[in-house]
XYZ file of C-alpha atoms in Angstrom:
342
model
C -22.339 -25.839 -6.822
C -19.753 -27.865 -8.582
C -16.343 -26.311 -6.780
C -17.840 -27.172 -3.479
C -18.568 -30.812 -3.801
C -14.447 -31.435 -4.778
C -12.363 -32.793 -2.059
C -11.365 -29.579 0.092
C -9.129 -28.411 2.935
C -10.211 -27.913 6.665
C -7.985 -24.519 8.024
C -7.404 -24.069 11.667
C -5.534 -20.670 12.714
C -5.388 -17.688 14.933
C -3.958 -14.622 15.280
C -3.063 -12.475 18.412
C -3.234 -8.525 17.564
C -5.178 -5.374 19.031
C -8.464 -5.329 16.880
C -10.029 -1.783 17.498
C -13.578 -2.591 15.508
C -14.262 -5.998 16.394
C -17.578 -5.940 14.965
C -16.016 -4.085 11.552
C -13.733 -7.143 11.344
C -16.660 -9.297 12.138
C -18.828 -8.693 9.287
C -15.656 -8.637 6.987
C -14.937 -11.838 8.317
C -18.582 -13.459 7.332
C -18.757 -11.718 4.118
C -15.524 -12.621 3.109
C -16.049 -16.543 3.907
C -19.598 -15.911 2.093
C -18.277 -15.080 -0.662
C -15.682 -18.167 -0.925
C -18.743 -20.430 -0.232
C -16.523 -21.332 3.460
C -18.503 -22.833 6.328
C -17.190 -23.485 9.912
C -16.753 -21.061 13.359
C -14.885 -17.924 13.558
C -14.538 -16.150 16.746
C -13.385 -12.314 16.555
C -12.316 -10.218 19.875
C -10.524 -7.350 20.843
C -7.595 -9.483 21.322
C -7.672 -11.312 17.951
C -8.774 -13.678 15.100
C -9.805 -17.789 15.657
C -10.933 -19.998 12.833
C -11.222 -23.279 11.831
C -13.500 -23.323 7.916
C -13.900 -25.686 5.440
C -14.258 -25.295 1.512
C -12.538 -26.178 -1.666
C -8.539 -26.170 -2.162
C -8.897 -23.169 -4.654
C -11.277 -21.665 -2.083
C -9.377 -21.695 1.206
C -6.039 -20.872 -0.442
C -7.462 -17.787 -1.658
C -8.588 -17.179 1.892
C -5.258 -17.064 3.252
C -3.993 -14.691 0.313
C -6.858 -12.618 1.557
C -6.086 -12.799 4.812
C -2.712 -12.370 4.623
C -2.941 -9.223 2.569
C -5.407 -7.673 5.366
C -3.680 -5.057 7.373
C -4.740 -5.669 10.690
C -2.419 -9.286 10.549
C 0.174 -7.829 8.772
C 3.472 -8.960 9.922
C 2.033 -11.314 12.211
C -0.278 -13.654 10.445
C 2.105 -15.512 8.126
C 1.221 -19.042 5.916
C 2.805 -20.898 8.362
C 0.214 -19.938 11.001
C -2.645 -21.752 8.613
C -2.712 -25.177 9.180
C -4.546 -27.133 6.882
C -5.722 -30.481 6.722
C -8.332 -32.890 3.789
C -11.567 -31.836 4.005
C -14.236 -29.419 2.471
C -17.525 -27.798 3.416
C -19.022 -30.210 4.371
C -17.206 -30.772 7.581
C -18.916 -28.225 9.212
C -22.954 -27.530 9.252
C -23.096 -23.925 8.644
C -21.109 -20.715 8.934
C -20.690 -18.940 12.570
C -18.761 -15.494 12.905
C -19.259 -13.488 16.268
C -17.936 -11.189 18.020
C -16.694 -12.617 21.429
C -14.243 -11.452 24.887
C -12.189 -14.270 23.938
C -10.741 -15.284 21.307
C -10.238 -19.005 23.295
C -12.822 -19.379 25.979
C -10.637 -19.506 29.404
C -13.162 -17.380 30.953
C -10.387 -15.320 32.117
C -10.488 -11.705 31.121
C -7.507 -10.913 28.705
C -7.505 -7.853 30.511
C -6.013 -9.690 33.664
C -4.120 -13.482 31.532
C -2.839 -11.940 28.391
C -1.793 -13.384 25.249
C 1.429 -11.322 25.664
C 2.696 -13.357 29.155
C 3.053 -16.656 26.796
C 5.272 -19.468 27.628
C 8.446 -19.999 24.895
C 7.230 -21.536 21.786
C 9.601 -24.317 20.510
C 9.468 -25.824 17.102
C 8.082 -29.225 16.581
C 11.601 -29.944 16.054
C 12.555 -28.306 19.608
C 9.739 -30.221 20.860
C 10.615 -33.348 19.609
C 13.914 -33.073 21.408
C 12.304 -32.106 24.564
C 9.876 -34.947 25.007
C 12.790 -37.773 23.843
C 14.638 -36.159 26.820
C 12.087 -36.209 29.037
C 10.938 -39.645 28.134
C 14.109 -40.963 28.889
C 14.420 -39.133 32.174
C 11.187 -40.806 33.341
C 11.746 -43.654 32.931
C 15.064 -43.667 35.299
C 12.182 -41.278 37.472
C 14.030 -38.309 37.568
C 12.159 -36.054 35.269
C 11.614 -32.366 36.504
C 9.544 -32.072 33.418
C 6.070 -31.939 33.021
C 4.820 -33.109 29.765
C 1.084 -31.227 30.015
C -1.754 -31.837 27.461
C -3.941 -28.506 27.893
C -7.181 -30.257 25.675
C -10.363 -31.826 27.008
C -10.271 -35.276 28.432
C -12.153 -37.035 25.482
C -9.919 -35.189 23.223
C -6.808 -36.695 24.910
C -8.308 -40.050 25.075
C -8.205 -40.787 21.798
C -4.473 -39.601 21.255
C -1.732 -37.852 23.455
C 1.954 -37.576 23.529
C 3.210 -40.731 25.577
C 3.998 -40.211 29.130
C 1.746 -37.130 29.060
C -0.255 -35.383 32.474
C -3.821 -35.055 30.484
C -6.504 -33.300 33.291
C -9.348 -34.847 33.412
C -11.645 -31.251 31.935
C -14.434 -31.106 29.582
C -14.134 -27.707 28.751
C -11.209 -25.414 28.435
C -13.011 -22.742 30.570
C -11.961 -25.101 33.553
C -8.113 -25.062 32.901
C -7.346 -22.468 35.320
C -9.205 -24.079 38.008
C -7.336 -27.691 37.176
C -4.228 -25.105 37.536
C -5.262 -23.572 40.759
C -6.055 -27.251 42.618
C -2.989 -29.138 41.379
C -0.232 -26.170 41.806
C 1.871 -28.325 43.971
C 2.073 -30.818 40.926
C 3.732 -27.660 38.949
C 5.808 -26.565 41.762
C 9.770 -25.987 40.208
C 8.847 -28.095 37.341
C 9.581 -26.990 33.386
C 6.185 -27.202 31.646
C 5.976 -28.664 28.089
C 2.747 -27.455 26.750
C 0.535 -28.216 24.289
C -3.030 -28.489 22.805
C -4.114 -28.763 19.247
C -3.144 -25.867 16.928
C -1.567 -23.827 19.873
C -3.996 -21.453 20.916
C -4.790 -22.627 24.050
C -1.569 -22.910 25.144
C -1.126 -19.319 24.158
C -3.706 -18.705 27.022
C -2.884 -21.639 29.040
C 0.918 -21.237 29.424
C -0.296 -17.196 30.541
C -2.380 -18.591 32.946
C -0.115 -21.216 34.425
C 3.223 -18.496 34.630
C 0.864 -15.689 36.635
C 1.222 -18.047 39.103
C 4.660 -17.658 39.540
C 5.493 -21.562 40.676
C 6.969 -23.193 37.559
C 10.856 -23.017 36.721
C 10.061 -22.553 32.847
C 7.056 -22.685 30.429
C 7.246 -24.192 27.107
C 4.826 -24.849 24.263
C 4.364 -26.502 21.156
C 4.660 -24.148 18.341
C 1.470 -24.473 15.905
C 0.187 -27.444 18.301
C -0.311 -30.892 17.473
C -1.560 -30.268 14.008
C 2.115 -29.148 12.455
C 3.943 -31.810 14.999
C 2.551 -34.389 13.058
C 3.124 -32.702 9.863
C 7.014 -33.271 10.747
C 6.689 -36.279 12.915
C 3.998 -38.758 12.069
C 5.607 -41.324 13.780
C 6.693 -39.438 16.469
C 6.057 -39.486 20.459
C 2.106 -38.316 19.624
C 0.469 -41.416 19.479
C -3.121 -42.111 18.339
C -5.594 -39.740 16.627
C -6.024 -35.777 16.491
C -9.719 -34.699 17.398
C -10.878 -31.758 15.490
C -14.117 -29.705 16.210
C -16.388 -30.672 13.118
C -18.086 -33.525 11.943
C -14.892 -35.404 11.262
C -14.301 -35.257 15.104
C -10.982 -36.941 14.186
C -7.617 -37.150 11.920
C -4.587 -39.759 12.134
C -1.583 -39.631 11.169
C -0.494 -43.391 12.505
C -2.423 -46.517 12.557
C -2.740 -46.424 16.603
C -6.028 -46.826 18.559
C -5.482 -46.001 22.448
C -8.361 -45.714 23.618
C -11.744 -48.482 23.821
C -14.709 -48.569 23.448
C -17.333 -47.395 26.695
C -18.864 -50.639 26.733
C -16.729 -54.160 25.504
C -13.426 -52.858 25.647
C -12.544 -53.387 22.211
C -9.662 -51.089 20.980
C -11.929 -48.847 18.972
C -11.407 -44.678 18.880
C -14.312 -43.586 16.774
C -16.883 -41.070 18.302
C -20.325 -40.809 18.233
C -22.833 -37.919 19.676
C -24.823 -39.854 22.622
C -27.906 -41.053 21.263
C -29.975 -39.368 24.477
C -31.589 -35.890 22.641
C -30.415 -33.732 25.805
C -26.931 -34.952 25.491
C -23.717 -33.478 23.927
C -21.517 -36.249 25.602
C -19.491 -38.114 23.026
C -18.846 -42.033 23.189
C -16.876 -44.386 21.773
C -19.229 -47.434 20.729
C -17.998 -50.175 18.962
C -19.890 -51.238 15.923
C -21.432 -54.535 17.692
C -21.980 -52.469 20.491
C -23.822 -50.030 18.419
C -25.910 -52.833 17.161
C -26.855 -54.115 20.139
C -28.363 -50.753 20.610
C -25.997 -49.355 23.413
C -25.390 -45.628 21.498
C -25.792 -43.744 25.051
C -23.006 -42.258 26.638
C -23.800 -43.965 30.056
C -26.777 -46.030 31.372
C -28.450 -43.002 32.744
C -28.618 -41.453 29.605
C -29.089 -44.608 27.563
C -32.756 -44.806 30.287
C -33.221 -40.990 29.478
C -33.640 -42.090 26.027
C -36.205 -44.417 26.095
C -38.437 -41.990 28.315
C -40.025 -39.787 25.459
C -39.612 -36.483 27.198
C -41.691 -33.477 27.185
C -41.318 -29.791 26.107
C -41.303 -28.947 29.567
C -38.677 -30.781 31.146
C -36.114 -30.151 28.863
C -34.184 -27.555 30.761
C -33.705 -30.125 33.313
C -32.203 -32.507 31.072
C -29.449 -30.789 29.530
C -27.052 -32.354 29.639
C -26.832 -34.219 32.611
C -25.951 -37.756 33.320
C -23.235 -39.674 34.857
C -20.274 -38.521 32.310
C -20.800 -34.740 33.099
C -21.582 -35.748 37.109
C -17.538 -36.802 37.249
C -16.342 -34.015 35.628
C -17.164 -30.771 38.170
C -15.408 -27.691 37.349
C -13.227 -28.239 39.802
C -11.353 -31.408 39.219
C -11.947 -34.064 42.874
C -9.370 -36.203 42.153
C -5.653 -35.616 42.447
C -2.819 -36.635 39.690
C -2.199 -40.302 40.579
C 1.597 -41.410 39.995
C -0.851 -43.686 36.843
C -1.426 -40.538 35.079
C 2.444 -39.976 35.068
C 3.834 -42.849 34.119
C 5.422 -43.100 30.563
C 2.096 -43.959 28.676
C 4.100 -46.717 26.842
């Protein structure tokens, strides 16, 4: 109908409380978004409240009234916690509420990380501060900071605060492994945290104090999304990837990253062309046209073989791109990945 084909609003936000009836708040949840004509993912738990939905402007601001006004977030969910970016609807291919352990998927029981062991959240003005300090420390190479981006690796490609440490993960599940292999890396060090609307960090900065090694562990307050509400043009350089069908948002003009096959400066993903795959890559448009869409060669091959019902287990996902990235990192931090990303 007409109010969903106007230019909308994409809202990302969480919430951290005790939820006794997830599956009460569950269905309130769906019908609720229903009703507003809202599409997108929202994960409930005992531990709390993740979305990201899409729909009109009059639409999602009556969703945070709503939500707001519930009394399970009241006094913690405030408007500040919404962030909120162009979009609509149609970002998103359908509506997914469930019921979940986690409201972030760690795969650590909250039972034994909680939410409640957090690092110190600093403004994106604090933050600001922080990383011009720590830039300018680094580059003298005296920095016991640790500038560390908690996101996936083809998140991070495409845009990252300069002189960042960005693990090389595909999934956040394998954070606290990345943690557990590189402790040394953390060893006396203050962390500066941060991920995309901040609730990873909320589990990630949990994670990385249980093990007791780092001096002090910071995070960025409401992520990357309200740093660049504030700072545009500040140390995060690049573009923000977002989990829908926009897979990305800018706030400057800058392209870091290249494209998989010429090299071009290019930062605009694609799903792999292979059926099996979920990889994304960054093709050029003259790469595209010359018909390499594929993530890898291997995939790229996969595609051409027509494949049958049968094998398609097998195939899931697997290929060169998801061969390099075991759950447990291989390779160390080189001194590369430290460096001042100028």
């Amino acid at each position: 109908h007409a109010v969903g084909s106007q230019v909308g609003d994409v809202l990302l936000y969480y919430c951290y409380c005790e939820v006794r009836d997830p599956e009460k708040l569950c269905a309130w949840q769906k019908a609720l978004c229903q009703h507003l004509h809202l599409t997108g993912k929202v994960r409930v738990a005992s531990e709390g409240i993740n979305g990201t939905v899409g729909g009109s402007k009059v639409a999602t601001s009556l969703y945070i009234k709503v939500m707001l006004s519930q009394p399970l977030f009241k006094n913690i969910l405030c408007q500040e916690d919404f962030k909120s970016s162009a979009g609509g609807a149609h970002c998103f291919p359908d509506l997914r509420v469930g019921v979940f352990k986690e409201i972030v998927p760690m795969g650590i029981d909250p039972k034994i990380v909680s939410y409640k062991e957090t690092g110190t959240h600093l403004s994106p003005q604090e933050f600001h501060r922080e990383v011009e300090q720590y830039l300018s420390q680094a580059t003298q190479g005296q920095s016991d900071t640790i500038l560390l981006d908690c996101r996936n690796f083809y998140e991070s490609k495409i845009g990252h605060f300069q002189g960042c440490l960005a693990p090389d993960i595909r999934k956040f599940s394998y954070f606290p492994s990345y943690i557990d292999e590189n402790l040394e890396i953390f060893k006396d060090k203050r962390v500066l945290m941060y991920c995309t609307g901040g609730i990873r960090c909320e589990r990630g900065s949990a994670y990385l104090r249980s093990k007791a090694v780092c001096r002090e562990v910071y995070q960025l307050k409401g992520g990357i999304h309200k740093y660049l509400e504030e700072f545009p043009d500040g140390f995060y350089r690049g573009k923000l990837f977002v989990f829908d069908d926009r897979y990305a948002i800018c706030s400057n003009e800058d392209i870091i990253s290249a494209c998989r096959y010429c090299g071009v400066l290019w930062d605009q993903y694609k799903l792999c062309s292979s059926q099996h795959c979920r990889q994304l890559v960054l093709t050029c448009p003259s790469c595209c046209n010359k018909g390499l869409t594929a993530c890898c060669p291997v995939c790229q091959e996969k595609e051409l073989k027509v494949t049958s019902r049968a094998s398609e287990q097998i195939l899931k996902e697997e290929c060169e791109c998801t061969k390099r990235r075991p759950r447990v990192p291989i390779e160390r931090v080189s001194p590369r990945m430290l460096d001042t990303g100028k």
